[in-house]
């Protein structure tokens, strides 16, 4: 297990580094998917198999797909990519790098100071479910409300942005929904 | 010997921070935020595994929900910004200042 | 019948509110009728209650009507309740009756004045407040009435607010009495903290139980309440506001600044006589305040030119007599003089109003003269009221009421020969200034050509004058000294509420004191007759350059009291205000404002609208916080 975890973690970290440094958004998203899949493996190695599945389904599946859709809708083009490339290398990364390094240092310091062990316990999904529908049921309700608010906000913000496209292709949309 | 899970989460988190600070593309900023949220979730799972508590996993679920809502609203905002300003450059969107 | 008591203050209060709200729409006639009618109703109730009180006295000699509990805080729950004992009966009757006569007078007198409805609204409010003051069963309600009459006084002094001088006079009255009221408030707080109640009867009961004779706390309470009384009743050293208060309409001067409100201090001290009986020093201070006031106000009255100011100083001086009586423990004598004074002083003011109006707002007595034939009614009013004021022996009210006080000043346990001598000197002065006024205004030749008198007073003015003249003469017969028949209608009636006066010092008899007062009266009248009418040159000579002139100017300016306050209080404050114009204290706050603005400018520079810049600072903050937390 530790080996699996180490491997997955290394892949995830490398993929994340690549993801945040790509000038092409689609490339970045692809690396991010790799990173998330590797994270899912790491989560599995940490004994949370159920959440590993959710990580794949929701993060890698739903959220990143959403990103990809939006990226495609924006259709930013070469000019933006050239600009990105112009911004990318060099001094732009110095400040963030320093801050991130400081934060990481503090983080490591905290974790080591805390004297936490490295044991890994498996927590069965059943316990999670019991807790979720018992003690945290109010939290679940709040989360559902948050999601509802997110839907409403997204609808409101997106409303009327692409009216022409909507009008042009009503049939394709309905068929898409229908096939789903 | 320290908890590798927590360490991993920390590394992911600071990578997200670095991306957030370094990138000017709004989409990439959102991506960085996703990375940070994900890292926080991993930290919860690692902590739960460390103390044999299910609460960590519950928190991950909540973070998942938050991330989903956040990304929906955030991306809608990006669309809106692009519609109004024809750019996704974060530094170009400073109307609040003036 | 007693249950109607609450109506007595409530009716004028209600009409006052109605006149304030809808007075303009009612029209002048209706406003006058309503304003006067309300007081008439109050007077009728007061008269009926008096009758009831005499025929069927309530058990225990007092009737208490609890209306409701005012509030309840930390064991202190004052009630809105009225207390009717013999003292309150006398006071309500006098206040409402004199108010009624003056309202009737005003209905005609003010007919051509602007703000007729406003005038009646204020006057009714005044009567309501005064009755509240008199009937209040606890000191807090009394204080409400006390401040209510102060407010009305302020409003009515500045009634013709177009003229800045009137406004300033009103402000002066308000501020000077406020100085006294601060002391009074402290006194109330002292009483309530020490004894836990402000209900007067309960308070007096606890005072006798808990405080012994001459206790320090009793002295302090007595002094503080005396401060309030001195301010309201225009006694030394707070008498300076009353002469200026004459800026108000003449009926106001008659009602508020002569007959009723200014005697509130007398009433207060009489009400709290149990407390003062336990505080010899405070009681001596009462006597001293009265003594000093009656003498110095007499001198000031002798030098004034303005007819109303003469009467104002005379009022101050007469209230000084009342304070003197209170100070020597002659409680009912003070109330007796209060009653007779209310009649004759109201009459003097009302008659002076007739004179002033007839001469087109002329106030200077040295521009009048020879009015005896032209204004016979006013002349006779002045003769009646003036001789009552100066104490014409045997037939006037003032002779009896003042005679009792002078005799008490000597014969009381707290009395002294010098108090008596001062009172005698004051009586002499009273004769001088009163008849100086009468001789100058009504005798001789007109000193200045006045336009012919076009407006003669009608019945609404004549009747009140006649009734008051009648009372100025006869009101004295309700109480006669033992040597002259020994009638005690008033003091006997007051006995349950105010203890009987006991003459502890035999010495001089009452009759010789009265005799001396009579001699002084005639001497004074003859002297002033000589100076003003027979040998007018003498008075000019006396007031010529040198000592006479200096004294004249000194007395004219009220013994320099205003000057003293100007120098010791107004100037330092004004100086400090001038020095502090740039506001040294404000500098500190300016500095704070400047500093926060400085930081604001610094911080607003960081607000550059860059999302990543903000995120960077958030990160830096997180780093610092984590570092601090881990330290």
PDB file of N, CA and C in Angstrom, chain C residues 493-546:
ATOM      1  N   UNK C 493     -56.829  76.610  59.660  1.00  0.00           N
ATOM      2  CA  UNK C 493     -57.156  75.674  58.582  1.00  0.00           C
ATOM      3  C   UNK C 493     -55.911  74.908  58.143  1.00  0.00           C
ATOM      4  N   UNK C 494     -54.777  75.622  58.155  1.00  0.00           N
ATOM      5  CA  UNK C 494     -53.536  75.003  57.673  1.00  0.00           C
ATOM      6  C   UNK C 494     -52.901  74.100  58.726  1.00  0.00           C
ATOM      7  N   UNK C 495     -53.361  74.185  59.950  1.00  0.00           N
ATOM      8  CA  UNK C 495     -52.662  73.508  61.040  1.00  0.00           C
ATOM      9  C   UNK C 495     -52.363  72.020  60.804  1.00  0.00           C
ATOM     10  N   UNK C 496     -53.311  71.246  60.296  1.00  0.00           N
ATOM     11  CA  UNK C 496     -52.931  69.831  60.128  1.00  0.00           C
ATOM     12  C   UNK C 496     -51.740  69.659  59.195  1.00  0.00           C
ATOM     13  N   UNK C 497     -51.626  70.535  58.190  1.00  0.00           N
ATOM     14  CA  UNK C 497     -50.542  70.375  57.212  1.00  0.00           C
ATOM     15  C   UNK C 497     -49.280  71.095  57.674  1.00  0.00           C
ATOM     16  N   UNK C 498     -49.439  72.230  58.310  1.00  0.00           N
ATOM     17  CA  UNK C 498     -48.273  73.005  58.735  1.00  0.00           C
ATOM     18  C   UNK C 498     -48.385  73.222  60.245  1.00  0.00           C
ATOM     19  N   UNK C 499     -47.319  72.974  60.976  1.00  0.00           N
ATOM     20  CA  UNK C 499     -47.415  73.111  62.427  1.00  0.00           C
ATOM     21  C   UNK C 499     -47.687  74.553  62.832  1.00  0.00           C
ATOM     22  N   UNK C 500     -48.374  74.681  63.921  1.00  0.00           N
ATOM     23  CA  UNK C 500     -48.706  75.993  64.454  1.00  0.00           C
ATOM     24  C   UNK C 500     -47.428  76.709  64.869  1.00  0.00           C
ATOM     25  N   UNK C 501     -47.430  78.026  64.671  1.00  0.00           N
ATOM     26  CA  UNK C 501     -46.242  78.798  65.056  1.00  0.00           C
ATOM     27  C   UNK C 501     -46.257  79.046  66.555  1.00  0.00           C
ATOM     28  N   UNK C 502     -45.125  78.778  67.157  1.00  0.00           N
ATOM     29  CA  UNK C 502     -45.019  78.973  68.593  1.00  0.00           C
ATOM     30  C   UNK C 502     -44.045  80.102  68.883  1.00  0.00           C
ATOM     31  N   UNK C 503     -44.527  81.139  69.547  1.00  0.00           N
ATOM     32  CA  UNK C 503     -43.646  82.254  69.903  1.00  0.00           C
ATOM     33  C   UNK C 503     -42.915  81.888  71.184  1.00  0.00           C
ATOM     34  N   UNK C 504     -41.636  81.625  71.046  1.00  0.00           N
ATOM     35  CA  UNK C 504     -40.867  81.179  72.211  1.00  0.00           C
ATOM     36  C   UNK C 504     -40.191  82.342  72.906  1.00  0.00           C
ATOM     37  N   UNK C 505     -40.000  83.427  72.164  1.00  0.00           N
ATOM     38  CA  UNK C 505     -39.266  84.544  72.746  1.00  0.00           C
ATOM     39  C   UNK C 505     -40.299  85.609  73.117  1.00  0.00           C
ATOM     40  N   UNK C 506     -40.527  85.798  74.367  1.00  0.00           N
ATOM     41  CA  UNK C 506     -41.545  86.783  74.697  1.00  0.00           C
ATOM     42  C   UNK C 506     -41.096  88.178  74.268  1.00  0.00           C
ATOM     43  N   UNK C 507     -40.329  88.854  75.038  1.00  0.00           N
ATOM     44  CA  UNK C 507     -39.775  90.129  74.619  1.00  0.00           C
ATOM     45  C   UNK C 507     -40.844  91.074  74.138  1.00  0.00           C
ATOM     46  N   UNK C 508     -40.679  91.485  72.902  1.00  0.00           N
ATOM     47  CA  UNK C 508     -41.548  92.515  72.394  1.00  0.00           C
ATOM     48  C   UNK C 508     -42.907  91.934  72.007  1.00  0.00           C
ATOM     49  N   UNK C 509     -43.900  92.635  72.319  1.00  0.00           N
ATOM     50  CA  UNK C 509     -45.238  92.168  72.014  1.00  0.00           C
ATOM     51  C   UNK C 509     -45.577  92.350  70.559  1.00  0.00           C
ATOM     52  N   UNK C 510     -46.591  91.671  70.157  1.00  0.00           N
ATOM     53  CA  UNK C 510     -46.996  91.717  68.770  1.00  0.00           C
ATOM     54  C   UNK C 510     -47.515  93.115  68.421  1.00  0.00           C
ATOM     55  N   UNK C 511     -48.190  93.690  69.394  1.00  0.00           N
ATOM     56  CA  UNK C 511     -48.870  94.942  69.096  1.00  0.00           C
ATOM     57  C   UNK C 511     -47.871  96.070  68.857  1.00  0.00           C
ATOM     58  N   UNK C 512     -46.768  96.044  69.631  1.00  0.00           N
ATOM     59  CA  UNK C 512     -45.787  97.120  69.444  1.00  0.00           C
ATOM     60  C   UNK C 512     -45.078  96.966  68.113  1.00  0.00           C
ATOM     61  N   UNK C 513     -44.877  95.721  67.693  1.00  0.00           N
ATOM     62  CA  UNK C 513     -44.265  95.497  66.377  1.00  0.00           C
ATOM     63  C   UNK C 513     -45.168  96.046  65.272  1.00  0.00           C
ATOM     64  N   UNK C 514     -46.464  95.756  65.381  1.00  0.00           N
ATOM     65  CA  UNK C 514     -47.413  96.266  64.392  1.00  0.00           C
ATOM     66  C   UNK C 514     -47.436  97.797  64.402  1.00  0.00           C
ATOM     67  N   UNK C 515     -47.347  98.332  65.604  1.00  0.00           N
ATOM     68  CA  UNK C 515     -47.402  99.783  65.748  1.00  0.00           C
ATOM     69  C   UNK C 515     -46.207 100.433  65.056  1.00  0.00           C
ATOM     70  N   UNK C 516     -45.040  99.833  65.293  1.00  0.00           N
ATOM     71  CA  UNK C 516     -43.829 100.377  64.679  1.00  0.00           C
ATOM     72  C   UNK C 516     -43.923 100.291  63.155  1.00  0.00           C
ATOM     73  N   UNK C 517     -44.461  99.166  62.681  1.00  0.00           N
ATOM     74  CA  UNK C 517     -44.620  99.022  61.231  1.00  0.00           C
ATOM     75  C   UNK C 517     -45.543 100.096  60.684  1.00  0.00           C
ATOM     76  N   UNK C 518     -46.592 100.394  61.429  1.00  0.00           N
ATOM     77  CA  UNK C 518     -47.523 101.431  60.983  1.00  0.00           C
ATOM     78  C   UNK C 518     -46.833 102.779  60.916  1.00  0.00           C
ATOM     79  N   UNK C 519     -46.062 103.055  61.958  1.00  0.00           N
ATOM     80  CA  UNK C 519     -45.354 104.339  61.978  1.00  0.00           C
ATOM     81  C   UNK C 519     -44.407 104.429  60.791  1.00  0.00           C
ATOM     82  N   UNK C 520     -43.697 103.336  60.544  1.00  0.00           N
ATOM     83  CA  UNK C 520     -42.754 103.329  59.431  1.00  0.00           C
ATOM     84  C   UNK C 520     -43.483 103.534  58.109  1.00  0.00           C
ATOM     85  N   UNK C 521     -44.662 102.943  57.991  1.00  0.00           N
ATOM     86  CA  UNK C 521     -45.421 103.109  56.755  1.00  0.00           C
ATOM     87  C   UNK C 521     -45.723 104.590  56.519  1.00  0.00           C
ATOM     88  N   UNK C 522     -46.270 105.217  57.555  1.00  0.00           N
ATOM     89  CA  UNK C 522     -46.640 106.620  57.362  1.00  0.00           C
ATOM     90  C   UNK C 522     -45.415 107.493  57.151  1.00  0.00           C
ATOM     91  N   UNK C 523     -44.350 107.174  57.866  1.00  0.00           N
ATOM     92  CA  UNK C 523     -43.117 107.939  57.687  1.00  0.00           C
ATOM     93  C   UNK C 523     -42.615 107.808  56.258  1.00  0.00           C
ATOM     94  N   UNK C 524     -42.654 106.577  55.760  1.00  0.00           N
ATOM     95  CA  UNK C 524     -42.174 106.350  54.409  1.00  0.00           C
ATOM     96  C   UNK C 524     -43.003 107.095  53.397  1.00  0.00           C
ATOM     97  N   UNK C 525     -44.328 107.026  53.547  1.00  0.00           N
ATOM     98  CA  UNK C 525     -45.196 107.688  52.580  1.00  0.00           C
ATOM     99  C   UNK C 525     -44.963 109.198  52.639  1.00  0.00           C
ATOM    100  N   UNK C 526     -44.840 109.729  53.848  1.00  0.00           N
ATOM    101  CA  UNK C 526     -44.640 111.169  53.964  1.00  0.00           C
ATOM    102  C   UNK C 526     -43.306 111.579  53.349  1.00  0.00           C
ATOM    103  N   UNK C 527     -42.296 110.775  53.636  1.00  0.00           N
ATOM    104  CA  UNK C 527     -40.962 111.088  53.120  1.00  0.00           C
ATOM    105  C   UNK C 527     -40.961 111.125  51.595  1.00  0.00           C
ATOM    106  N   UNK C 528     -41.577 110.133  51.014  1.00  0.00           N
ATOM    107  CA  UNK C 528     -41.534 110.079  49.554  1.00  0.00           C
ATOM    108  C   UNK C 528     -42.445 111.149  48.965  1.00  0.00           C
ATOM    109  N   UNK C 529     -43.498 111.476  49.690  1.00  0.00           N
ATOM    110  CA  UNK C 529     -44.374 112.579  49.257  1.00  0.00           C
ATOM    111  C   UNK C 529     -43.571 113.872  49.210  1.00  0.00           C
ATOM    112  N   UNK C 530     -42.773 114.053  50.264  1.00  0.00           N
ATOM    113  CA  UNK C 530     -41.934 115.239  50.347  1.00  0.00           C
ATOM    114  C   UNK C 530     -40.964 115.288  49.174  1.00  0.00           C
ATOM    115  N   UNK C 531     -40.323 114.147  48.929  1.00  0.00           N
ATOM    116  CA  UNK C 531     -39.263 114.122  47.919  1.00  0.00           C
ATOM    117  C   UNK C 531     -39.821 114.209  46.502  1.00  0.00           C
ATOM    118  N   UNK C 532     -40.880 113.509  46.254  1.00  0.00           N
ATOM    119  CA  UNK C 532     -41.345 113.435  44.875  1.00  0.00           C
ATOM    120  C   UNK C 532     -42.256 114.601  44.492  1.00  0.00           C
ATOM    121  N   UNK C 533     -43.124 115.017  45.434  1.00  0.00           N
ATOM    122  CA  UNK C 533     -44.128 115.993  45.027  1.00  0.00           C
ATOM    123  C   UNK C 533     -43.854 117.391  45.566  1.00  0.00           C
ATOM    124  N   UNK C 534     -43.458 117.478  46.833  1.00  0.00           N
ATOM    125  CA  UNK C 534     -43.276 118.798  47.409  1.00  0.00           C
ATOM    126  C   UNK C 534     -41.967 119.444  46.969  1.00  0.00           C
ATOM    127  N   UNK C 535     -40.887 118.695  47.130  1.00  0.00           N
ATOM    128  CA  UNK C 535     -39.570 119.262  46.829  1.00  0.00           C
ATOM    129  C   UNK C 535     -38.839 118.378  45.828  1.00  0.00           C
ATOM    130  N   UNK C 536     -39.248 118.418  44.587  1.00  0.00           N
ATOM    131  CA  UNK C 536     -38.640 117.512  43.607  1.00  0.00           C
ATOM    132  C   UNK C 536     -37.138 117.714  43.486  1.00  0.00           C
ATOM    133  N   UNK C 537     -36.670 118.905  43.851  1.00  0.00           N
ATOM    134  CA  UNK C 537     -35.244 119.161  43.756  1.00  0.00           C
ATOM    135  C   UNK C 537     -34.426 118.274  44.684  1.00  0.00           C
ATOM    136  N   UNK C 538     -35.013 117.893  45.800  1.00  0.00           N
ATOM    137  CA  UNK C 538     -34.262 117.142  46.809  1.00  0.00           C
ATOM    138  C   UNK C 538     -33.770 115.797  46.286  1.00  0.00           C
ATOM    139  N   UNK C 539     -34.666 115.164  45.584  1.00  0.00           N
ATOM    140  CA  UNK C 539     -34.256 113.820  45.145  1.00  0.00           C
ATOM    141  C   UNK C 539     -33.140 113.941  44.113  1.00  0.00           C
ATOM    142  N   UNK C 540     -33.226 114.983  43.266  1.00  0.00           N
ATOM    143  CA  UNK C 540     -32.151 115.178  42.295  1.00  0.00           C
ATOM    144  C   UNK C 540     -30.848 115.461  43.020  1.00  0.00           C
ATOM    145  N   UNK C 541     -30.970 116.246  44.112  1.00  0.00           N
ATOM    146  CA  UNK C 541     -29.777 116.585  44.882  1.00  0.00           C
ATOM    147  C   UNK C 541     -29.177 115.336  45.524  1.00  0.00           C
ATOM    148  N   UNK C 542     -30.097 114.514  46.035  1.00  0.00           N
ATOM    149  CA  UNK C 542     -29.647 113.308  46.729  1.00  0.00           C
ATOM    150  C   UNK C 542     -28.944 112.364  45.762  1.00  0.00           C
ATOM    151  N   UNK C 543     -29.476 112.305  44.563  1.00  0.00           N
ATOM    152  CA  UNK C 543     -28.883 111.392  43.590  1.00  0.00           C
ATOM    153  C   UNK C 543     -27.834 112.093  42.743  1.00  0.00           C
ATOM    154  N   UNK C 544     -27.401 113.298  43.222  1.00  0.00           N
ATOM    155  CA  UNK C 544     -26.413 114.047  42.471  1.00  0.00           C
ATOM    156  C   UNK C 544     -25.059 113.363  42.483  1.00  0.00           C
ATOM    157  N   UNK C 545     -24.085 114.008  41.848  1.00  0.00           N
ATOM    158  CA  UNK C 545     -22.756 113.402  41.776  1.00  0.00           C
ATOM    159  C   UNK C 545     -22.221 113.120  43.180  1.00  0.00           C
ATOM    160  N   UNK C 546     -21.392 112.138  43.260  1.00  0.00           N
ATOM    161  CA  UNK C 546     -20.816 111.787  44.555  1.00  0.00           C
ATOM    162  C   UNK C 546     -21.371 110.460  45.024  1.00  0.00           C
TER     163      UNK C 546
END
